[in-house]
Short mmCIF file of C-alpha atoms in Angstrom, two decimals:
data_model
loop_
_atom_site.label_atom_id
_atom_site.label_comp_id
_atom_site.label_asym_id
_atom_site.label_seq_id
_atom_site.Cartn_x
_atom_site.Cartn_y
_atom_site.Cartn_z
CA MET A 1 -45.50 118.60 122.34
CA GLY A 2 -45.43 115.33 121.23
CA LYS A 3 -43.43 112.83 121.81
CA PHE A 4 -41.60 110.59 118.63
CA SER A 5 -41.72 107.59 118.66
CA SER A 6 -40.29 105.32 115.43
CA PRO A 7 -39.84 101.37 115.81
CA ASN A 8 -37.07 101.49 113.27
CA PRO A 9 -35.31 105.30 113.75
CA ASP A 10 -31.88 105.46 111.52
CA GLU A 11 -29.66 108.34 110.36
CA SER A 12 -31.23 108.99 107.22
CA PHE A 13 -34.51 109.43 108.77
CA LEU A 14 -33.26 111.47 111.10
CA LEU A 15 -31.41 113.92 109.09
CA ARG A 16 -35.24 114.04 106.56
CA LEU A 17 -36.95 114.53 110.02
CA LEU A 18 -34.82 117.48 111.03
CA ASN A 19 -34.24 119.07 107.36
CA LEU A 20 -38.63 119.72 107.37
CA PRO A 21 -39.52 122.82 106.53
CA GLU A 22 -41.34 123.59 110.12
CA LEU A 23 -38.13 122.57 111.77
CA LEU A 24 -35.58 124.84 109.77
CA ALA A 25 -38.85 127.67 110.34
CA ASP A 26 -38.40 127.61 114.15
CA THR A 27 -34.82 126.65 115.60
CA ALA A 28 -35.59 127.84 119.36
CA TRP A 29 -38.16 124.40 119.45
CA LEU A 30 -35.53 123.06 121.50
CA ASP A 31 -34.31 125.28 123.68
CA ARG A 32 -38.24 126.01 124.51
CA MET A 33 -38.30 122.12 125.17
CA ILE A 34 -35.84 121.63 127.45
CA ALA A 35 -37.39 125.10 129.26
CA GLU A 36 -40.86 123.13 130.23
CA ARG A 37 -38.83 120.48 131.08
CA SER A 38 -37.20 122.13 133.42
CA GLN A 39 -40.41 124.00 134.62
CA THR A 40 -41.77 121.25 135.66
CA GLY A 41 -39.40 120.25 137.71
CA ASP A 42 -39.73 116.13 136.27
CA ASP A 43 -37.08 115.99 134.60
CA HIS A 44 -35.04 113.53 137.17
CA ALA A 45 -32.27 116.22 138.08
CA GLY A 46 -31.82 114.90 141.24
CA LEU A 47 -31.52 111.50 140.01
CA ALA A 48 -28.83 112.08 137.27
CA LEU A 49 -26.61 114.14 140.25
CA LEU A 50 -27.53 110.71 142.36
CA VAL A 51 -26.28 108.44 139.38
CA ALA A 52 -23.33 110.58 138.67
CA ALA A 53 -21.96 110.49 142.47
CA ALA A 54 -22.54 106.21 141.91
CA GLN A 55 -20.89 106.34 139.13
CA ALA A 56 -17.38 108.14 140.88
CA TYR A 57 -17.93 105.99 143.39
CA ARG A 58 -17.29 103.30 140.70
CA ALA A 59 -14.45 104.74 138.96
CA SER A 60 -12.40 105.53 142.39
CA ALA A 61 -13.16 101.92 143.21
CA VAL A 62 -10.86 100.42 140.59
CA TYR A 63 -8.18 103.09 141.26
CA ALA A 64 -8.10 101.63 144.52
CA ARG A 65 -8.90 97.90 143.43
CA SER A 66 -5.81 98.55 141.03
CA ALA A 67 -3.54 100.46 143.69
CA PHE A 68 -4.04 97.15 146.28
CA PHE A 69 -3.19 94.60 143.19
CA ALA A 70 -0.33 96.37 143.00
CA ALA A 71 1.03 95.82 146.48
CA ALA A 72 -0.09 92.29 146.69
CA GLY A 73 1.55 91.54 143.87
CA ARG A 74 4.77 93.04 145.74
CA GLY A 75 3.57 90.26 149.06
CA ARG A 76 2.62 93.71 150.74
CA PRO A 77 -1.82 93.99 150.67
CA ARG A 78 -3.16 96.72 152.30
CA ALA A 79 -6.16 98.50 152.44
CA THR A 80 -6.61 101.02 150.80
CA HIS A 81 -10.21 101.40 150.23
CA GLU A 82 -12.31 104.53 151.96
CA SER A 83 -15.64 104.15 153.18
CA LEU A 84 -17.01 107.64 152.54
CA VAL A 85 -15.94 108.60 148.97
CA THR A 86 -17.09 112.83 148.76
CA VAL A 87 -17.94 113.70 145.18
CA ASP A 88 -18.20 117.62 143.87
CA CYS A 89 -20.22 117.86 141.02
CA ARG A 90 -21.82 120.78 139.13
CA LEU A 91 -25.74 120.87 137.06
CA GLY A 92 -26.37 123.95 136.00
CA GLY A 93 -24.12 126.86 137.28
CA GLU A 94 -24.75 124.68 140.62
CA LYS A 95 -22.41 123.49 142.77
CA TYR A 96 -23.36 120.03 144.70
CA ARG A 97 -21.38 117.85 147.29
CA LEU A 98 -22.67 114.28 147.33
CA ALA A 99 -21.16 112.15 150.14
CA VAL A 100 -21.49 108.14 148.74
CA GLN A 101 -20.78 104.30 150.41
CA ARG A 102 -21.33 101.05 148.56
CA VAL A 103 -23.59 98.97 150.63
CA SER A 104 -24.63 95.86 148.34
CA PRO A 105 -22.40 95.06 144.84
CA ASN A 106 -25.30 97.25 143.69
CA THR A 107 -26.60 99.52 146.57
CA TYR A 108 -25.44 103.26 147.29
CA ARG A 109 -26.22 104.80 150.06
CA LEU A 110 -25.68 108.94 149.61
CA GLU A 111 -25.88 111.91 151.51
CA VAL A 112 -26.41 115.23 149.36
CA GLU A 113 -27.77 118.47 151.77
CA GLY A 114 -28.74 117.01 154.37
CA LYS A 115 -31.01 114.26 153.21
CA LEU A 116 -30.28 110.22 153.16
CA LEU A 117 -31.05 108.33 150.69
CA THR A 118 -30.42 104.66 149.14
CA MET A 119 -30.56 103.78 145.35
CA THR A 120 -29.89 100.82 143.48
CA LEU A 121 -28.02 101.38 140.24
CA GLU A 122 -28.10 97.53 137.92
CA PRO A 123 -25.90 97.80 135.55
CA LEU A 124 -27.07 96.39 131.93
CA SER A 125 -24.98 97.08 129.13
CA VAL A 126 -21.85 99.58 129.23
CA TYR A 127 -23.68 102.94 129.17
CA GLU A 128 -27.25 101.36 130.76
CA SER A 129 -28.56 100.99 133.91
CA ARG A 130 -31.64 100.35 135.89
CA VAL A 131 -31.74 102.83 139.13
CA THR A 132 -34.54 101.87 141.08
CA ILE A 133 -34.67 104.44 144.08
CA GLY A 134 -38.16 105.32 146.52
CA GLY A 135 -39.99 101.93 144.79
CA GLN A 136 -40.00 102.97 141.14
CA THR A 137 -37.86 102.49 138.87
CA HIS A 138 -35.56 104.65 136.01
CA ARG A 139 -33.79 104.22 132.85
CA VAL A 140 -30.66 105.88 132.98
CA VAL A 141 -28.02 105.86 130.09
CA SER A 142 -24.89 107.57 130.86
CA VAL A 143 -21.59 108.60 128.42
CA THR A 144 -18.75 110.77 129.83
CA GLN A 145 -18.06 113.61 126.98
CA GLY A 146 -14.82 115.09 127.11
CA GLN A 147 -15.03 116.43 131.10
CA ASP A 148 -19.04 116.20 131.05
CA HIS A 149 -20.90 113.62 132.22
CA LEU A 150 -24.34 113.21 130.45
CA ILE A 151 -26.70 111.50 131.88
CA GLU A 152 -30.30 110.09 130.52
CA VAL A 153 -33.02 109.58 132.50
CA ASP A 154 -36.07 108.43 131.05
CA ASN A 155 -35.89 110.06 128.12
CA VAL A 156 -34.39 113.43 129.40
CA ILE A 157 -30.92 114.27 129.10
CA HIS A 158 -28.27 116.12 131.92
CA ARG A 159 -25.19 117.45 131.61
CA ILE A 160 -23.20 117.24 135.14
CA SER A 161 -19.74 119.00 135.65
CA ARG A 162 -18.02 115.88 137.53
CA GLY A 163 -15.08 117.08 139.97
CA ASP A 164 -13.45 113.74 139.98
CA VAL A 165 -12.93 113.56 136.36
CA GLY A 166 -10.02 116.38 136.64
CA THR A 167 -7.98 114.50 139.36
CA VAL A 168 -4.92 113.05 137.65
CA ARG A 169 -3.56 110.10 138.96
CA SER A 170 -0.60 108.24 138.63
CA PRO A 171 -0.06 105.26 136.83
CA SER A 172 2.37 102.79 138.80
CA PRO A 173 4.01 102.45 141.79
CA SER A 174 6.58 105.72 141.88
CA LEU A 175 8.63 108.14 143.65
CA VAL A 176 7.23 111.90 142.75
CA VAL A 177 10.92 113.61 141.52
CA ALA A 178 9.07 117.27 140.91
CA VAL A 179 6.19 118.92 140.86
CA ASN A 180 5.66 121.01 138.61
CA VAL A 181 2.00 123.32 139.00
CA LYS A 182 0.59 124.85 142.27
CA PRO A 183 -2.94 125.39 143.01
CA GLY A 184 -3.97 128.50 140.86
CA ASP A 185 -2.07 128.05 137.99
CA SER A 186 -3.31 127.92 134.49
CA VAL A 187 -2.16 124.48 132.26
CA ALA A 188 -2.69 124.14 128.51
CA LYS A 189 -3.35 120.58 127.57
CA GLY A 190 -0.25 118.56 127.40
CA ASP A 191 1.43 120.91 130.24
CA SER A 192 3.83 118.45 132.39
CA LEU A 193 2.02 118.99 136.08
CA VAL A 194 4.64 116.26 137.52
CA VAL A 195 7.60 114.21 137.52
CA LEU A 196 7.62 110.67 138.59
CA GLU A 197 10.71 108.00 138.38
CA ALA A 198 9.32 104.12 137.98
CA MET A 199 12.29 101.36 137.87
CA LYS A 200 15.23 104.54 136.55
CA MET A 201 12.46 105.38 133.85
CA GLU A 202 11.48 109.29 134.73
CA THR A 203 8.06 109.70 133.59
CA ALA A 204 5.89 113.28 132.45
CA ILE A 205 2.76 113.40 133.68
CA THR A 206 0.85 115.77 131.04
CA ALA A 207 -1.96 117.60 131.41
CA PRO A 208 -5.34 115.76 129.86
CA PHE A 209 -7.00 118.92 129.49
CA ALA A 210 -6.90 122.72 129.18
CA GLY A 211 -7.61 123.88 132.83
CA THR A 212 -6.56 125.71 136.72
CA VAL A 213 -5.19 123.50 139.23
CA VAL A 214 -7.56 123.51 141.64
CA ASP A 215 -5.80 120.60 144.46
CA VAL A 216 -2.05 120.28 144.57
CA LEU A 217 -1.95 116.21 146.47
CA THR A 218 1.42 115.22 146.24
CA GLY A 219 5.28 116.32 147.00
CA PRO A 220 8.67 115.56 146.46
CA SER A 221 10.03 112.80 147.10
CA ILE A 222 7.11 111.27 148.31
CA GLN A 223 6.39 107.24 147.50
CA VAL A 224 2.87 106.95 145.60
CA ASP A 225 1.02 103.25 144.85
CA ALA A 226 -0.36 102.75 141.37
CA GLY A 227 -4.08 104.93 140.82
CA ALA A 228 -2.70 107.85 143.19
CA ALA A 229 -4.08 110.93 143.08
CA LEU A 230 -1.50 113.54 142.48
CA LEU A 231 -3.76 116.81 141.90
CA ARG A 232 -6.72 118.24 140.80
CA LEU A 233 -7.89 120.38 137.26
CA GLU A 234 -10.51 122.24 137.11
CA ALA A 235 -12.22 122.68 132.74
CA LYS A 236 -11.55 126.13 131.78
CA SER A 237 -15.19 125.13 130.24
CA ALA A 238 -16.52 123.45 133.41
CA GLY A 239 -17.25 126.27 135.01
CA SER A 240 -18.45 128.69 132.52
CA ALA A 241 -22.32 127.89 132.93
CA ALA A 242 -23.93 130.94 135.23
CA ALA A 243 -25.00 129.87 137.93
CA SER A 244 -29.14 129.70 137.70
CA GLY A 245 -30.17 130.30 141.07
CA LYS A 246 -32.54 127.67 141.39
CA ARG A 247 -31.64 124.57 143.15
CA VAL A 248 -32.49 120.51 142.79
CA ASP A 249 -34.77 120.31 145.13
CA PHE A 250 -34.05 116.68 146.83
CA ASN A 251 -37.08 116.58 149.30
CA ARG A 252 -39.47 114.92 146.91
CA ILE A 253 -36.79 111.70 146.23
CA VAL A 254 -37.12 111.51 149.51
CA ALA A 255 -40.98 111.15 149.96
CA GLU A 256 -40.96 108.52 147.11
CA ARG A 257 -41.23 105.80 149.84
CA SER A 258 -44.30 105.55 151.21
CA VAL A 259 -44.98 102.35 151.85
CA GLU A 260 -44.49 100.58 155.82
CA LEU A 261 -42.64 97.38 156.31
CA SER A 262 -44.21 94.92 158.24
CA GLY A 263 -41.65 94.36 161.52
CA ARG A 264 -40.66 90.83 159.20
CA GLU A 265 -39.99 93.07 156.15
CA ARG A 266 -37.90 95.27 158.36
CA CYS A 267 -36.03 92.13 159.71
CA LEU A 268 -35.24 90.77 156.32
CA GLU A 269 -33.91 93.87 155.06
CA LEU A 270 -31.54 94.79 158.36
CA LEU A 271 -30.14 91.12 158.04
CA ASP A 272 -29.28 91.79 154.38
CA ALA A 273 -27.86 94.79 154.68
CA ILE A 274 -25.83 93.41 157.87
CA ARG A 275 -24.75 90.69 155.63
CA TRP A 276 -23.42 92.51 153.08
CA THR A 277 -21.78 95.08 155.92
CA VAL A 278 -19.65 91.67 156.92
CA LEU A 279 -18.53 91.34 153.66
CA GLY A 280 -16.83 94.21 153.47
CA TYR A 281 -19.47 96.66 152.47
CA ASP A 282 -19.50 100.22 153.51
CA THR A 283 -20.95 101.47 156.81
CA GLN A 284 -19.45 103.48 159.56
CA PRO A 285 -19.50 103.38 163.50
CA GLY A 286 -22.28 105.21 163.67
CA MET A 287 -24.61 103.25 161.38
CA VAL A 288 -23.13 100.09 162.81
CA ARG A 289 -24.83 100.79 165.94
CA ASP A 290 -27.39 102.08 164.98
CA LEU A 291 -28.61 98.99 162.62
CA ALA A 292 -27.83 96.63 165.71
CA GLY A 293 -30.68 98.90 167.77
CA ARG A 294 -32.90 98.89 164.37
CA LEU A 295 -32.52 95.21 163.90
CA LEU A 296 -33.00 93.77 167.88
CA ALA A 297 -36.47 96.03 167.75
CA ALA A 298 -37.82 94.92 164.98
CA HIS A 299 -37.44 91.35 165.41
CA LYS A 300 -39.54 92.28 168.90
CA GLU A 301 -42.35 92.78 166.31
CA ILE A 302 -42.69 89.99 165.10
CA GLU A 303 -42.77 85.65 165.88
CA GLN A 304 -39.63 84.28 167.31
CA HIS A 305 -38.33 81.22 165.55
CA ASP A 306 -39.61 83.23 161.96
CA ARG A 307 -38.44 80.59 159.30
CA GLN A 308 -36.94 83.15 156.80
CA VAL A 309 -35.69 85.21 159.83
CA VAL A 310 -33.85 82.77 161.36
CA ALA A 311 -31.71 81.65 157.79
CA ALA A 312 -31.50 85.66 157.17
CA GLY A 313 -29.65 85.29 160.14
CA LEU A 314 -27.74 81.97 159.51
CA ALA A 315 -26.50 82.72 156.27
CA VAL A 316 -25.03 86.36 158.38
CA LEU A 317 -23.00 83.72 160.56
CA GLY A 318 -21.88 81.64 157.69
CA ALA A 319 -20.64 85.11 155.96
CA PHE A 320 -18.63 85.91 158.81
CA SER A 321 -17.23 82.82 159.71
CA ASP A 322 -16.13 82.43 155.71
CA VAL A 323 -14.80 85.40 155.33
CA ASN A 324 -12.66 84.99 158.26
CA SER A 325 -11.92 81.57 158.03
CA LEU A 326 -8.55 83.17 155.60
CA ALA A 327 -7.71 85.37 158.36
CA ARG A 328 -6.57 83.08 161.15
CA ASN A 329 -2.84 83.22 162.04
CA ARG A 330 -2.78 79.48 163.29
CA PRO A 331 -2.54 76.17 161.75
CA VAL A 332 -5.84 74.67 161.23
CA ASP A 333 -5.91 71.18 160.32
CA ASP A 334 -9.78 70.71 159.89
CA THR A 335 -9.24 67.89 156.47
CA GLY A 336 -6.16 65.47 158.10
CA ASP A 337 -3.63 67.21 156.06
CA VAL A 338 -0.52 68.42 158.04
CA GLU A 339 -0.32 72.19 157.96
CA THR A 340 2.38 74.04 158.29
CA ARG A 341 1.30 77.82 157.79
CA ASN A 342 -1.91 79.15 158.78
CA PRO A 343 -4.14 80.46 156.19
CA LYS A 344 -3.94 84.02 156.92
CA GLU A 345 -0.14 83.87 155.07
CA ASP A 346 -2.24 81.64 152.45
CA PHE A 347 -5.24 84.24 151.57
CA HIS A 348 -1.88 86.71 150.82
CA GLN A 349 0.16 84.58 149.46
CA TYR A 350 -3.40 83.91 146.94
CA LEU A 351 -3.36 87.37 146.65
CA ARG A 352 0.47 88.11 144.49
CA ALA A 353 -1.65 86.52 141.88
CA LEU A 354 -4.89 84.94 142.46
CA ASP A 355 -3.33 81.98 140.98
CA LEU A 356 -4.05 78.66 143.64
CA GLU A 357 -1.56 76.27 141.55
CA ALA A 358 0.64 78.75 140.80
CA GLU A 359 1.20 79.64 144.34
CA GLY A 360 1.32 76.79 145.32
CA LEU A 361 -1.23 76.71 148.02
CA PRO A 362 -3.09 73.34 149.63
CA ALA A 363 -6.68 71.57 148.92
CA SER A 364 -7.44 72.52 151.91
CA PHE A 365 -7.19 76.47 151.67
CA ARG A 366 -8.71 76.02 148.37
CA ASP A 367 -11.96 74.83 150.30
CA ARG A 368 -12.06 77.69 152.61
CA LEU A 369 -11.60 80.06 149.41
CA GLU A 370 -13.93 78.32 147.80
CA ARG A 371 -16.45 79.09 150.18
CA ALA A 372 -16.31 82.74 151.12
CA LEU A 373 -16.32 83.23 147.25
CA SER A 374 -19.53 81.76 147.02
CA HIS A 375 -20.93 84.68 149.30
CA TYR A 376 -20.12 86.83 146.34
CA GLY A 377 -21.93 85.08 143.90
CA VAL A 378 -17.84 83.72 142.67
CA ASP A 379 -18.43 80.02 141.58
CA SER A 380 -15.14 80.24 139.76
CA LEU A 381 -11.82 80.41 141.10
CA GLU A 382 -10.59 81.96 136.95
CA ARG A 383 -8.87 85.88 137.44
CA SER A 384 -11.95 87.91 136.15
CA VAL A 385 -12.89 91.06 137.33
CA ALA A 386 -15.73 89.46 139.31
CA LEU A 387 -12.88 87.46 141.32
CA GLU A 388 -11.07 90.67 142.22
CA ARG A 389 -13.71 92.00 143.17
CA ALA A 390 -14.79 89.74 145.59
CA ALA A 391 -11.23 88.99 146.94
CA PHE A 392 -10.82 92.59 147.48
CA ARG A 393 -14.13 93.40 149.82
CA ILE A 394 -12.78 89.41 151.62
CA PHE A 395 -9.42 91.52 152.46
CA ASN A 396 -11.41 94.57 153.33
CA ALA A 397 -14.12 92.72 155.85
CA GLN A 398 -10.98 90.78 157.51
CA GLN A 399 -9.76 94.64 158.60
CA VAL A 400 -12.43 96.01 159.63
CA ALA A 401 -14.39 92.80 161.32
CA ALA A 402 -13.78 94.27 165.42
CA ALA A 403 -16.45 96.99 164.37
CA HIS A 404 -18.89 94.96 163.42
CA GLU A 405 -18.96 92.84 166.63
CA PRO A 406 -22.10 95.21 167.64
CA LEU A 407 -24.18 93.46 164.72
CA LEU A 408 -22.70 89.62 164.93
CA ALA A 409 -23.91 90.59 168.37
CA ALA A 410 -26.87 91.75 167.63
CA VAL A 411 -27.27 88.44 164.76
CA LEU A 412 -26.51 85.69 167.97
CA ASN A 413 -29.48 87.29 170.11
CA VAL A 414 -31.54 86.78 167.64
CA LEU A 415 -30.65 83.21 167.23
CA ARG A 416 -32.12 82.16 170.53
CA LEU A 417 -34.43 80.06 169.85
CA ASP A 418 -36.64 76.93 170.99
CA PRO A 419 -34.58 74.06 168.40
CA GLN A 420 -37.71 71.88 169.42
CA ARG A 421 -40.20 74.11 167.41
CA LEU A 422 -37.61 74.40 164.06
CA VAL A 423 -37.81 71.09 161.71
CA PRO A 424 -34.81 69.03 161.95
CA ALA A 425 -33.25 70.24 158.69
CA SER A 426 -33.20 73.59 160.23
CA ALA A 427 -32.02 73.23 164.16
CA GLN A 428 -28.95 70.66 163.13
CA LYS A 429 -27.75 73.94 160.30
CA LEU A 430 -28.11 75.79 163.31
CA ARG A 431 -26.26 73.90 165.59
CA LYS A 432 -23.28 73.73 162.57
CA THR A 433 -23.30 77.48 161.49
CA LEU A 434 -23.00 78.58 165.59
CA ASP A 435 -20.10 75.91 166.13
CA ASP A 436 -18.70 76.91 162.90
CA PHE A 437 -19.01 80.86 164.27
CA VAL A 438 -16.95 79.38 167.28
CA ILE A 439 -14.53 78.21 165.63
CA SER A 440 -13.82 81.09 163.57
CA THR A 441 -13.83 83.55 165.73
CA GLU A 442 -11.83 81.58 169.03
CA LEU A 443 -8.89 83.74 168.41
CA ARG A 444 -9.42 86.91 167.26
CA PHE A 445 -13.07 87.63 168.79
CA PRO A 446 -13.19 86.00 171.92
CA ASN A 447 -16.13 87.35 173.35
CA LEU A 448 -18.71 86.56 170.45
CA GLY A 449 -17.10 82.69 170.30
CA ASN A 450 -18.11 83.71 174.14
CA LYS A 451 -21.18 84.28 173.56
CA ALA A 452 -21.84 82.52 170.37
CA ARG A 453 -20.80 79.19 172.78
CA ASN A 454 -23.28 80.25 175.59
CA VAL A 455 -26.71 80.10 172.62
CA ARG A 456 -25.38 76.94 171.72
CA TYR A 457 -25.06 75.96 175.40
CA GLN A 458 -29.17 77.34 175.70
CA ASN A 459 -30.24 76.70 172.30
CA PHE A 460 -29.10 72.62 172.73
CA GLU A 461 -27.44 71.16 176.29
CA GLN A 462 -29.53 73.47 177.88
CA PRO A 463 -32.72 71.97 177.78
CA GLY A 464 -31.17 68.24 178.06
CA ILE A 465 -29.12 69.33 181.32
CA LEU A 466 -32.23 71.13 182.89
CA ALA A 467 -34.76 68.57 180.67
CA ARG A 468 -32.41 65.78 183.36
CA LYS A 469 -32.64 67.68 186.75
CA ALA A 470 -35.67 67.96 186.58
CA ALA A 471 -36.27 63.79 185.64
CA VAL A 472 -33.31 63.41 188.44
CA LEU A 473 -35.04 65.72 191.26
CA ASP A 474 -38.66 63.95 190.58
CA GLU A 475 -36.69 60.25 191.23
CA MET A 476 -35.40 61.96 194.48
CA ARG A 477 -38.63 62.98 195.44
CA GLY A 478 -40.10 59.56 194.95
CA HIS A 479 -38.01 57.93 197.63
CA VAL A 480 -38.28 60.44 199.66
CA ALA A 481 -42.00 60.20 200.05
CA ALA A 482 -41.28 56.39 200.60
CA LEU A 483 -39.11 57.07 203.42
CA ARG A 484 -40.99 59.34 205.23
CA VAL A 485 -43.57 56.30 204.84
CA ALA A 486 -41.96 53.91 205.77
CA GLY A 487 -40.84 56.08 208.83
CA ALA A 488 -44.47 56.17 209.36
CA ASP A 489 -45.38 52.38 209.95
CA ARG A 490 -42.56 51.77 212.03
CA ALA A 491 -43.50 54.44 213.95
CA HIS A 492 -46.87 52.81 213.90
CA LEU A 493 -45.99 49.95 215.10
CA ASP A 494 -43.37 50.73 218.03
#
């Protein structure tokens, strides 16, 4: 079938096209076209599922941030973020379960049917995105239609039902008064599901659509945060499609990346992944040790003093130092001002409204905050979605920082260098970064602080000490030799 294109298509033109006798005489042409595309296996259905799962993660993150700032506004910030989100999807009558992590602002790690994939999702507009996976880039348009998710990949549309669309959530921090349904109950649109109480007022949470209660996630007399999941519904139409028996093959997507990276490229890729991890993006304990081991193995294959690798390693230490400088629980005076509070208290107070002036915070805290936010690409303290995301990730990074010690220990090993082989500017930056890292770790992570001191000593102090020691030994050898000659002369005279 030929591909239609027009430089300026409009509604009237398309209506005239659909009224052509050729199309009216054969009304099954669209069904045949869809069937032909599905038989070719080149309709990117697997990619559509991955995009749906990534966007489900993004929706979950919005609720997590809302709950976090609601708690922070009451002076009790606490982590509400899940580092692994499970998403159930249905495509062509077949069910799929995907596990999603966000490993950087636009990069997602997804596991489905035993396959592990990494995908970059770069938003271009409200509905349009650029997706890169396996070295290939695709144009994706995504929109929600009722309880379905319509995803167009390279001009092919897929209708996907997402399990999270049926999640009913609390609109605000509330107390659950009553739960009016149980799993398996059928409900009509508008039926009362849960009764909540907030500010001495009761609110009935109703069904957004007709369906079946799949799971009840709360109970009476339970306090819930804003955005907390109360129960899950499945739309009546969601399961109407019969299973086709033909499942998506994800092996082709896994095999698309065939280019082997050099040791240097692997080092840079791993250091970038580690940097985003210490900035609070998602990982798992097993993945932390895997990243550390792969970095040390790749570093053995490259020149030790590679400028880009050194710069990337310093960026990791700098990110960790700046983020955790806001978590110190002891006053630090690095500006000459007298500080009676510690940075951790200041940061928690800042999270209440994300407004420095309203909270009356000191200028020294502003400097630390701006340095931390710069790692997330935020250069303004005006409240925005980007600022909220960065503050949320900073808090998460502080909560899980202890789990990142193996990563930072591996980076410190990479930075055991000979300053004489570095340009002066790089050597100076290396020393300052190590000094800042020692300060940021001395209270919470003494082992990392000691390791950083050891690296600094081996890089800078030890070469000077060894050189001075060698010079003194040479001088002493000269004196000993002179004494021997003098002794021999006296013996000859005797």
